[in-house]
CSV table of C-alpha atoms in Angstrom, one decimal:
chain,number,residue,atom,x,y,z
A,682,UNK,CA,-86.7,-77.5,21.4
A,683,UNK,CA,-84.9,-76.7,24.6
A,684,UNK,CA,-84.4,-79.3,27.2
A,685,UNK,CA,-84.9,-76.9,30.1
A,686,UNK,CA,-87.8,-77.5,32.2
A,687,UNK,CA,-90.0,-74.9,33.7
A,688,UNK,CA,-89.4,-74.0,37.3
A,689,UNK,CA,-92.1,-74.7,39.9
A,690,UNK,CA,-91.2,-71.5,41.9
A,691,UNK,CA,-94.0,-69.0,42.2
A,692,UNK,CA,-93.5,-65.5,40.9
A,693,UNK,CA,-94.9,-62.9,43.3
A,694,UNK,CA,-95.9,-59.5,42.0
A,695,UNK,CA,-93.9,-56.6,43.3
A,696,UNK,CA,-97.0,-54.8,44.5
A,697,UNK,CA,-97.9,-57.7,46.7
A,698,UNK,CA,-94.3,-58.4,47.9
A,699,UNK,CA,-93.9,-58.9,51.6
A,700,UNK,CA,-92.9,-55.6,53.3
A,701,UNK,CA,-89.8,-55.7,55.5
A,702,UNK,CA,-90.2,-55.2,59.2
A,703,UNK,CA,-89.2,-51.8,60.4
A,704,UNK,CA,-87.4,-51.6,63.7
A,705,UNK,CA,-87.1,-48.5,65.9
A,706,UNK,CA,-83.5,-48.0,64.7
A,707,UNK,CA,-84.9,-47.4,61.2
A,708,UNK,CA,-87.5,-45.0,62.4
A,709,UNK,CA,-85.1,-43.0,64.6
A,710,UNK,CA,-82.5,-42.5,62.0
A,711,UNK,CA,-84.0,-41.3,58.7
A,712,UNK,CA,-81.9,-41.7,55.6
A,713,UNK,CA,-79.6,-38.8,54.9
A,714,UNK,CA,-80.6,-36.4,52.1
A,715,UNK,CA,-78.4,-36.1,49.1
A,716,UNK,CA,-76.9,-32.6,48.6
A,717,UNK,CA,-77.3,-31.0,45.2
A,718,UNK,CA,-74.0,-30.1,43.6
A,719,UNK,CA,-74.2,-26.5,42.3
A,720,UNK,CA,-72.2,-25.6,39.3
A,721,UNK,CA,-69.0,-23.6,40.1
A,722,UNK,CA,-69.3,-19.9,39.4
A,723,UNK,CA,-67.0,-18.5,36.8
A,724,UNK,CA,-64.3,-16.5,38.5
A,725,UNK,CA,-63.3,-13.1,37.3
A,726,UNK,CA,-59.8,-13.2,35.8
A,727,UNK,CA,-57.2,-11.9,38.2
A,728,UNK,CA,-55.6,-8.8,36.8
A,729,UNK,CA,-51.9,-8.4,37.5
A,730,UNK,CA,-51.0,-5.6,39.8
A,731,UNK,CA,-48.8,-3.2,37.8
A,732,UNK,CA,-47.2,-0.2,39.5
A,733,UNK,CA,-46.1,2.7,37.4
A,734,UNK,CA,-42.9,4.4,38.4
A,735,UNK,CA,-44.1,7.7,39.8
A,736,UNK,CA,-41.9,10.3,38.1
A,737,UNK,CA,-44.5,13.0,37.5
A,738,UNK,CA,-48.2,13.7,37.8
A,739,UNK,CA,-49.1,11.3,35.0
A,740,UNK,CA,-47.6,8.4,36.9
A,741,UNK,CA,-49.6,9.3,40.0
A,742,UNK,CA,-52.8,9.5,38.0
A,743,UNK,CA,-52.2,6.2,36.3
A,744,UNK,CA,-51.6,4.5,39.6
A,745,UNK,CA,-54.8,6.0,41.0
A,746,UNK,CA,-56.9,4.9,38.0
A,747,UNK,CA,-55.4,1.4,38.2
A,748,UNK,CA,-56.5,1.1,41.8
A,749,UNK,CA,-60.0,2.3,41.0
A,750,UNK,CA,-60.3,-0.2,38.1
A,751,UNK,CA,-59.1,-3.1,40.2
A,752,UNK,CA,-61.6,-2.3,42.9
A,753,UNK,CA,-64.6,-1.7,40.6
A,754,UNK,CA,-67.2,-4.4,40.0
A,755,UNK,CA,-67.0,-4.1,36.2
A,756,UNK,CA,-65.4,-2.0,33.4
A,757,UNK,CA,-68.7,-0.2,32.9
A,758,UNK,CA,-69.0,0.8,36.5
A,759,UNK,CA,-65.4,2.0,36.5
A,760,UNK,CA,-65.9,4.2,33.4
A,761,UNK,CA,-69.2,5.7,34.8
A,762,UNK,CA,-67.4,6.5,38.1
A,763,UNK,CA,-64.4,8.2,36.4
A,764,UNK,CA,-66.0,10.2,33.7
A,765,UNK,CA,-68.9,11.9,35.6
A,766,UNK,CA,-72.2,13.1,34.2
A,767,UNK,CA,-72.8,13.8,30.5
A,768,UNK,CA,-72.8,17.4,29.2
A,769,UNK,CA,-76.0,16.8,27.2
A,770,UNK,CA,-79.4,17.4,28.7
A,771,UNK,CA,-81.3,14.3,29.8
A,772,UNK,CA,-84.7,15.2,28.3
A,773,UNK,CA,-83.7,15.7,24.6
A,774,UNK,CA,-86.5,13.4,23.5
A,775,UNK,CA,-88.9,16.3,24.1
A,776,UNK,CA,-86.9,18.5,21.8
A,777,UNK,CA,-89.1,19.9,18.9
A,778,UNK,CA,-86.8,18.4,16.2
A,779,UNK,CA,-86.7,15.1,14.3
A,780,UNK,CA,-83.3,14.3,15.8
A,781,UNK,CA,-84.6,14.5,19.4
A,782,UNK,CA,-84.8,10.8,20.0
A,783,UNK,CA,-81.3,10.2,18.6
A,784,UNK,CA,-79.8,12.9,20.7
A,785,UNK,CA,-81.6,11.5,23.8
A,786,UNK,CA,-79.8,8.2,23.2
A,787,UNK,CA,-76.5,10.0,23.0
A,788,UNK,CA,-77.3,11.7,26.3
A,789,UNK,CA,-78.5,8.6,28.3
A,790,UNK,CA,-76.3,5.8,26.7
A,791,UNK,CA,-73.4,7.5,24.9
A,792,UNK,CA,-72.3,7.1,21.3
A,793,UNK,CA,-72.1,3.5,20.2
A,794,UNK,CA,-68.8,2.2,18.7
A,795,UNK,CA,-69.5,-1.2,17.2
A,796,UNK,CA,-67.1,-3.3,15.1
A,797,UNK,CA,-68.1,-5.9,12.4
A,798,UNK,CA,-64.7,-7.6,12.7
A,799,UNK,CA,-63.6,-10.6,14.8
A,800,UNK,CA,-62.2,-9.9,18.3
A,801,UNK,CA,-58.5,-9.4,18.3
A,802,UNK,CA,-56.3,-12.2,19.7
A,803,UNK,CA,-53.7,-11.6,22.4
A,804,UNK,CA,-51.0,-12.3,19.9
A,805,UNK,CA,-52.3,-9.5,17.6
A,806,UNK,CA,-52.6,-7.0,20.4
A,807,UNK,CA,-49.1,-7.7,21.7
A,808,UNK,CA,-47.7,-7.5,18.2
A,809,UNK,CA,-49.2,-4.0,17.6
A,810,UNK,CA,-48.2,-2.9,21.0
A,811,UNK,CA,-44.6,-3.6,20.2
A,812,UNK,CA,-44.9,-1.5,17.1
A,813,UNK,CA,-45.8,1.4,19.3
A,814,UNK,CA,-47.1,4.9,18.6
A,815,UNK,CA,-46.6,7.1,15.5
A,816,UNK,CA,-43.2,8.7,14.9
A,817,UNK,CA,-44.7,12.1,15.5
A,818,UNK,CA,-45.8,11.0,18.9
A,819,UNK,CA,-42.3,9.8,19.8
A,820,UNK,CA,-41.0,13.3,18.9
A,821,UNK,CA,-43.4,14.9,21.3
A,822,UNK,CA,-43.3,12.7,24.4
A,823,UNK,CA,-43.2,15.5,27.0
A,824,UNK,CA,-46.1,17.3,25.3
A,825,UNK,CA,-48.2,14.1,25.3
A,826,UNK,CA,-47.6,13.5,29.0
A,827,UNK,CA,-48.8,17.1,29.8
A,828,UNK,CA,-51.7,16.8,27.5
A,829,UNK,CA,-52.8,13.4,29.0
A,830,UNK,CA,-52.7,14.9,32.5
A,831,UNK,CA,-55.0,17.7,31.3
A,832,UNK,CA,-57.4,15.2,29.6
A,833,UNK,CA,-57.6,13.0,32.7
A,834,UNK,CA,-58.5,15.9,34.9
A,835,UNK,CA,-61.1,17.0,32.3
A,836,UNK,CA,-62.4,13.4,32.3
A,837,UNK,CA,-61.9,13.0,28.5
A,838,UNK,CA,-59.4,10.2,28.7
A,839,UNK,CA,-58.1,7.5,31.1
A,840,UNK,CA,-54.6,6.0,31.0
A,841,UNK,CA,-53.9,2.4,32.2
A,842,UNK,CA,-51.1,-0.1,31.9
A,843,UNK,CA,-51.6,-2.5,29.1
A,844,UNK,CA,-51.3,-5.6,31.3
A,845,UNK,CA,-54.4,-4.6,33.2
A,846,UNK,CA,-56.8,-4.6,30.2
A,847,UNK,CA,-55.3,-6.8,27.6
A,848,UNK,CA,-57.8,-9.6,28.4
A,849,UNK,CA,-60.8,-7.4,27.6
A,850,UNK,CA,-62.4,-8.7,24.4
A,851,UNK,CA,-63.4,-5.4,23.0
A,852,UNK,CA,-59.9,-3.9,23.2
A,853,UNK,CA,-58.4,-2.7,20.0
A,854,UNK,CA,-55.3,-0.5,19.5
A,855,UNK,CA,-54.5,2.4,17.3
A,856,UNK,CA,-51.3,4.5,17.1
A,857,UNK,CA,-51.3,7.9,18.6
A,858,UNK,CA,-49.9,10.8,16.4
A,859,UNK,CA,-49.4,14.5,16.6
A,860,UNK,CA,-50.7,17.1,14.2
A,861,UNK,CA,-48.5,20.1,14.1
A,862,UNK,CA,-50.0,23.5,13.2
A,863,UNK,CA,-48.3,26.8,12.4
A,864,UNK,CA,-48.4,29.4,15.2
A,865,UNK,CA,-50.6,27.0,17.3
A,866,UNK,CA,-50.1,24.3,19.9
A,867,UNK,CA,-49.9,20.7,18.5
A,868,UNK,CA,-53.0,18.5,18.5
A,869,UNK,CA,-53.5,14.9,19.5
A,870,UNK,CA,-54.7,12.7,16.6
A,871,UNK,CA,-55.4,9.0,16.7
A,872,UNK,CA,-54.9,7.1,13.4
A,873,UNK,CA,-57.9,4.6,13.7
A,874,UNK,CA,-57.4,3.7,10.1
A,875,UNK,CA,-53.8,2.3,10.3
A,876,UNK,CA,-54.8,-1.0,12.0
A,877,UNK,CA,-58.3,-1.2,10.5
A,878,UNK,CA,-60.5,0.1,13.3
A,879,UNK,CA,-62.2,2.7,11.0
A,880,UNK,CA,-62.7,0.1,8.3
A,881,UNK,CA,-64.5,-2.3,10.7
A,882,UNK,CA,-66.6,0.3,12.4
A,883,UNK,CA,-70.4,-0.1,11.9
A,884,UNK,CA,-71.9,3.2,10.6
A,885,UNK,CA,-74.7,4.0,13.0
A,886,UNK,CA,-74.7,7.8,12.9
A,887,UNK,CA,-76.7,9.9,10.4
A,888,UNK,CA,-74.2,10.7,7.6
A,889,UNK,CA,-76.6,13.4,6.2
A,890,UNK,CA,-75.8,15.5,9.2
A,891,UNK,CA,-72.5,16.5,7.8
A,892,UNK,CA,-73.4,19.6,5.8
A,893,UNK,CA,-70.4,21.7,6.6
A,894,UNK,CA,-68.9,21.2,3.1
A,895,UNK,CA,-71.1,24.0,1.6
A,896,UNK,CA,-71.0,26.3,4.7
A,897,UNK,CA,-68.8,28.9,3.0
A,898,UNK,CA,-71.0,28.9,-0.2
A,899,UNK,CA,-74.2,29.4,1.8
A,900,UNK,CA,-72.6,32.3,3.7
A,901,UNK,CA,-71.2,34.0,0.6
A,902,UNK,CA,-74.4,33.6,-1.3
A,903,UNK,CA,-76.4,35.5,1.4
A,904,UNK,CA,-73.7,38.1,1.7
A,905,UNK,CA,-73.8,38.6,-2.1
A,906,UNK,CA,-77.6,38.8,-2.4
A,907,UNK,CA,-78.3,40.7,0.8
A,908,UNK,CA,-80.7,43.6,0.4
A,909,UNK,CA,-78.8,46.8,1.2
A,910,UNK,CA,-82.0,48.6,2.2
A,911,UNK,CA,-81.6,46.8,5.6
A,912,UNK,CA,-78.1,48.0,6.1
A,913,UNK,CA,-74.7,46.2,6.1
A,914,UNK,CA,-74.4,42.5,6.8
A,915,UNK,CA,-72.6,41.5,10.0
A,916,UNK,CA,-70.9,38.2,10.5
A,917,UNK,CA,-70.2,36.6,13.9
A,918,UNK,CA,-68.5,33.3,14.7
A,919,UNK,CA,-68.7,31.3,17.9
A,920,UNK,CA,-66.6,28.2,18.7
A,921,UNK,CA,-67.8,25.2,20.8
A,922,UNK,CA,-65.1,24.5,23.3
A,923,UNK,CA,-63.5,21.0,23.1
A,924,UNK,CA,-65.8,19.9,20.3
A,925,UNK,CA,-65.9,16.1,20.0
A,926,UNK,CA,-65.1,15.7,23.7
A,927,UNK,CA,-68.6,16.9,24.7
A,928,UNK,CA,-70.2,13.6,23.7
A,929,UNK,CA,-69.6,10.4,25.7
A,930,UNK,CA,-68.9,7.0,24.3
A,931,UNK,CA,-70.7,3.9,25.5
A,932,UNK,CA,-68.5,2.5,28.3
A,933,UNK,CA,-67.7,-0.9,26.8
A,934,UNK,CA,-67.3,0.5,23.3
A,935,UNK,CA,-64.7,3.0,24.4
A,936,UNK,CA,-62.2,0.1,24.4
A,937,UNK,CA,-62.4,-0.2,20.6
A,938,UNK,CA,-60.8,3.3,20.3
A,939,UNK,CA,-57.9,2.8,22.6
A,940,UNK,CA,-54.6,4.2,21.5
A,941,UNK,CA,-50.9,3.4,22.2
A,942,UNK,CA,-48.8,6.0,24.0
A,943,UNK,CA,-45.1,6.3,23.4
A,944,UNK,CA,-42.8,4.2,25.5
A,945,UNK,CA,-41.1,5.8,28.5
A,946,UNK,CA,-38.1,4.5,30.3
A,947,UNK,CA,-38.8,2.6,33.5
A,948,UNK,CA,-42.6,2.4,32.8
A,949,UNK,CA,-44.8,-0.4,31.5
A,950,UNK,CA,-46.6,0.1,28.2
A,951,UNK,CA,-49.4,2.6,28.7
A,952,UNK,CA,-52.8,2.6,26.8
A,953,UNK,CA,-55.0,5.7,26.6
A,954,UNK,CA,-58.8,5.0,26.4
A,955,UNK,CA,-61.1,7.8,25.3
A,956,UNK,CA,-64.3,8.5,27.3
A,957,UNK,CA,-65.7,10.7,24.5
A,958,UNK,CA,-65.5,11.0,20.7
A,959,UNK,CA,-62.0,11.2,19.3
A,960,UNK,CA,-60.4,13.1,16.4
A,961,UNK,CA,-59.6,10.4,13.9
A,962,UNK,CA,-62.6,8.1,14.3
A,963,UNK,CA,-64.9,7.9,11.3
A,964,UNK,CA,-68.1,8.2,13.3
A,965,UNK,CA,-67.1,11.3,15.3
A,966,UNK,CA,-67.9,14.0,12.7
A,967,UNK,CA,-71.5,12.8,11.8
A,968,UNK,CA,-72.3,12.1,15.5
A,969,UNK,CA,-71.2,15.6,16.6
A,970,UNK,CA,-72.7,17.4,13.6
A,971,UNK,CA,-76.1,15.9,14.5
A,972,UNK,CA,-76.0,18.0,17.6
A,973,UNK,CA,-74.7,21.2,16.0
A,974,UNK,CA,-77.0,21.0,13.0
A,975,UNK,CA,-80.0,20.5,15.3
A,976,UNK,CA,-79.1,23.7,17.2
A,977,UNK,CA,-78.6,25.5,13.9
A,978,UNK,CA,-82.1,24.4,12.6
A,979,UNK,CA,-83.7,25.6,15.8
A,980,UNK,CA,-82.0,28.9,15.6
A,981,UNK,CA,-83.2,29.5,12.0
A,982,UNK,CA,-86.7,28.4,12.9
A,983,UNK,CA,-87.1,30.8,15.8
A,984,UNK,CA,-85.0,33.7,14.6
A,985,UNK,CA,-88.0,36.0,14.3
A,986,UNK,CA,-88.9,35.9,18.0
A,987,UNK,CA,-89.4,39.6,19.1
A,988,UNK,CA,-87.7,39.1,22.5
A,989,UNK,CA,-85.1,36.7,24.0
A,990,UNK,CA,-84.0,37.0,27.6
A,991,UNK,CA,-80.4,37.9,28.3
A,992,UNK,CA,-77.7,35.2,28.4
A,993,UNK,CA,-74.8,35.0,30.9
A,994,UNK,CA,-72.2,34.9,28.0
A,995,UNK,CA,-73.6,38.0,26.3
A,996,UNK,CA,-71.3,40.5,28.1
A,997,UNK,CA,-68.3,38.5,27.1
A,998,UNK,CA,-69.4,38.3,23.5
A,999,UNK,CA,-70.0,42.1,23.3
A,1000,UNK,CA,-66.4,42.7,24.3
A,1001,UNK,CA,-65.3,40.9,21.1
A,1002,UNK,CA,-67.6,42.9,18.9
A,1003,UNK,CA,-66.1,45.1,16.2
A,1004,UNK,CA,-68.1,48.3,16.2
A,1005,UNK,CA,-68.4,50.2,13.0
A,1006,UNK,CA,-70.3,53.4,12.2
A,1007,UNK,CA,-71.7,52.1,8.9
A,1008,UNK,CA,-71.0,50.2,5.8
A,1009,UNK,CA,-67.6,50.7,4.2
A,1010,UNK,CA,-67.6,53.2,1.4
A,1011,UNK,CA,-67.7,51.7,-2.1
A,1012,UNK,CA,-64.4,52.0,-3.9
A,1013,UNK,CA,-64.8,53.3,-7.4
A,1014,UNK,CA,-62.7,51.4,-9.9
A,1015,UNK,CA,-59.5,53.2,-10.8
A,1016,UNK,CA,-59.5,54.9,-14.2
A,1017,UNK,CA,-55.8,55.7,-14.2
A,1018,UNK,CA,-53.8,53.8,-16.8
A,1019,UNK,CA,-51.3,51.5,-15.1
A,1020,UNK,CA,-47.6,52.0,-15.9
A,1021,UNK,CA,-46.2,49.8,-18.6
A,1022,UNK,CA,-46.0,49.5,-22.3
A,1023,UNK,CA,-49.1,47.5,-22.9
A,1024,UNK,CA,-52.6,49.0,-22.2
A,1025,UNK,CA,-55.0,47.1,-19.9
A,1026,UNK,CA,-57.0,44.4,-21.6
A,1027,UNK,CA,-60.7,45.5,-22.1
A,1028,UNK,CA,-63.5,43.3,-21.0
A,1029,UNK,CA,-66.9,42.9,-22.7
A,1030,UNK,CA,-68.7,42.5,-19.4
A,1031,UNK,CA,-70.5,45.5,-18.0
A,1032,UNK,CA,-69.4,47.1,-14.8
A,1033,UNK,CA,-71.2,45.7,-11.7
A,1034,UNK,CA,-74.0,48.0,-10.4
A,1035,UNK,CA,-73.2,50.0,-7.3
A,1036,UNK,CA,-76.5,49.0,-5.8
A,1037,UNK,CA,-77.8,45.5,-5.5
A,1038,UNK,CA,-81.0,45.9,-7.5
A,1039,UNK,CA,-81.5,42.2,-8.4
A,1040,UNK,CA,-81.3,40.8,-4.9
A,1041,UNK,CA,-83.5,37.7,-4.5
A,1042,UNK,CA,-83.5,38.1,-0.7
A,1043,UNK,CA,-86.1,40.7,0.4
A,1044,UNK,CA,-86.0,40.3,4.2
A,1045,UNK,CA,-83.1,41.3,6.4
A,1046,UNK,CA,-80.6,38.6,6.9
A,1047,UNK,CA,-81.0,36.6,10.0
A,1048,UNK,CA,-79.2,33.3,9.3
A,1049,UNK,CA,-77.2,30.8,11.4
A,1050,UNK,CA,-74.9,28.2,9.9
A,1051,UNK,CA,-72.4,25.7,11.3
A,1052,UNK,CA,-68.9,24.4,10.3
A,1053,UNK,CA,-68.4,21.4,12.5
A,1054,UNK,CA,-68.0,23.2,15.8
A,1055,UNK,CA,-68.1,26.8,14.7
A,1056,UNK,CA,-71.4,28.6,14.6
A,1057,UNK,CA,-71.5,31.4,12.0
A,1058,UNK,CA,-74.2,34.1,11.9
A,1059,UNK,CA,-74.8,36.6,9.2
A,1060,UNK,CA,-77.2,39.3,10.3
A,1061,UNK,CA,-78.8,42.6,9.2
A,1062,UNK,CA,-81.0,45.1,10.9
A,1063,UNK,CA,-80.8,47.1,14.1
A,1064,UNK,CA,-78.4,46.3,16.9
A,1065,UNK,CA,-81.3,45.0,19.0
A,1066,UNK,CA,-82.3,42.5,16.3
A,1067,UNK,CA,-78.7,41.3,16.0
A,1068,UNK,CA,-78.4,40.9,19.8
A,1069,UNK,CA,-81.7,38.9,19.9
A,1070,UNK,CA,-80.3,36.5,17.3
A,1071,UNK,CA,-77.1,36.0,19.3
A,1072,UNK,CA,-79.1,35.5,22.6
A,1073,UNK,CA,-81.3,32.9,20.9
A,1074,UNK,CA,-78.2,30.9,19.7
A,1075,UNK,CA,-76.7,30.9,23.2
A,1076,UNK,CA,-79.9,29.7,24.8
A,1077,UNK,CA,-80.3,26.9,22.2
A,1078,UNK,CA,-76.8,25.7,22.9
A,1079,UNK,CA,-77.7,25.4,26.6
A,1080,UNK,CA,-81.0,23.7,25.6
A,1081,UNK,CA,-79.1,20.8,24.0
């Protein structure tokens, strides 16, 4: 047992403790309130100011775009201010077609470009930047500068110094190349496969929209089986200007499709960012074909309308028409023996009939097809019917 003795002091409950006397000094000076410490706001990283040596119009445009970007509240706001309104109509969800809702998303938001890969590190970006553009791009430096000036004015691309955007997490880089064509001007092509951008792209567009692989077969089949009672078959082709560039990308996702421009003396490394679909990205064809195939479906569903109002482009299209008086005369097979020692080899197949008596198509041809961005019509009947079919196609392009 402990030898400690209990104390005789009384323990007073805290609730009955004697209150201290308050003087006037205590009443006159209330205790100061403690200030809450707010968490510090995350500061936006300060982008370095990079000035491009102005040697031509591209240098001037790059400096102007850099100033706009540095003064914008965000990358999204910068892109929306630079690229302008979309070329697609805003009410495509009311379109009488199953693809209407998807097309409305393209109009209001833009085409998504999502990646399933990890964000690139600064080390990887700088390594790929040092590797530069494709060899074909280095051989056409002057052409690329002129082409980028045109694309900036058309609001299809923007060009910025790499140092201004290297911190953006969505940024990926692909080498720029040039596709040379005979008797035609070169074409810009971005190799999104070289560094794995295409491989990491999440497929979000309807792949079944790409039906252009059998376009030639469908046209030839109808030309072969056309009923000659309705007269000759006429073929017309109409090209959509600028193709993929008519569809915007989502502002933040456009960074995934950035491309490296060739290096120029006295200038910092320049990066071109597309504002619309690019040639070389795996999702560009199915996304664009969704629009053209929808127009094609609507044209074939409404081709029998008795009257379509005139279109503003109709006079220009008529100037390109090739007017003929009628079908070309059928050439009889030559019965003259060719020169040479050996006679022609006989065939067991009967000669084809001069008239198409086994045609499975009874009605006059009024068909519209599409090869990526080229609308193709094969038509029969009177000039008025053919003009109505062309007017319908032109109006449906405007509708979308």
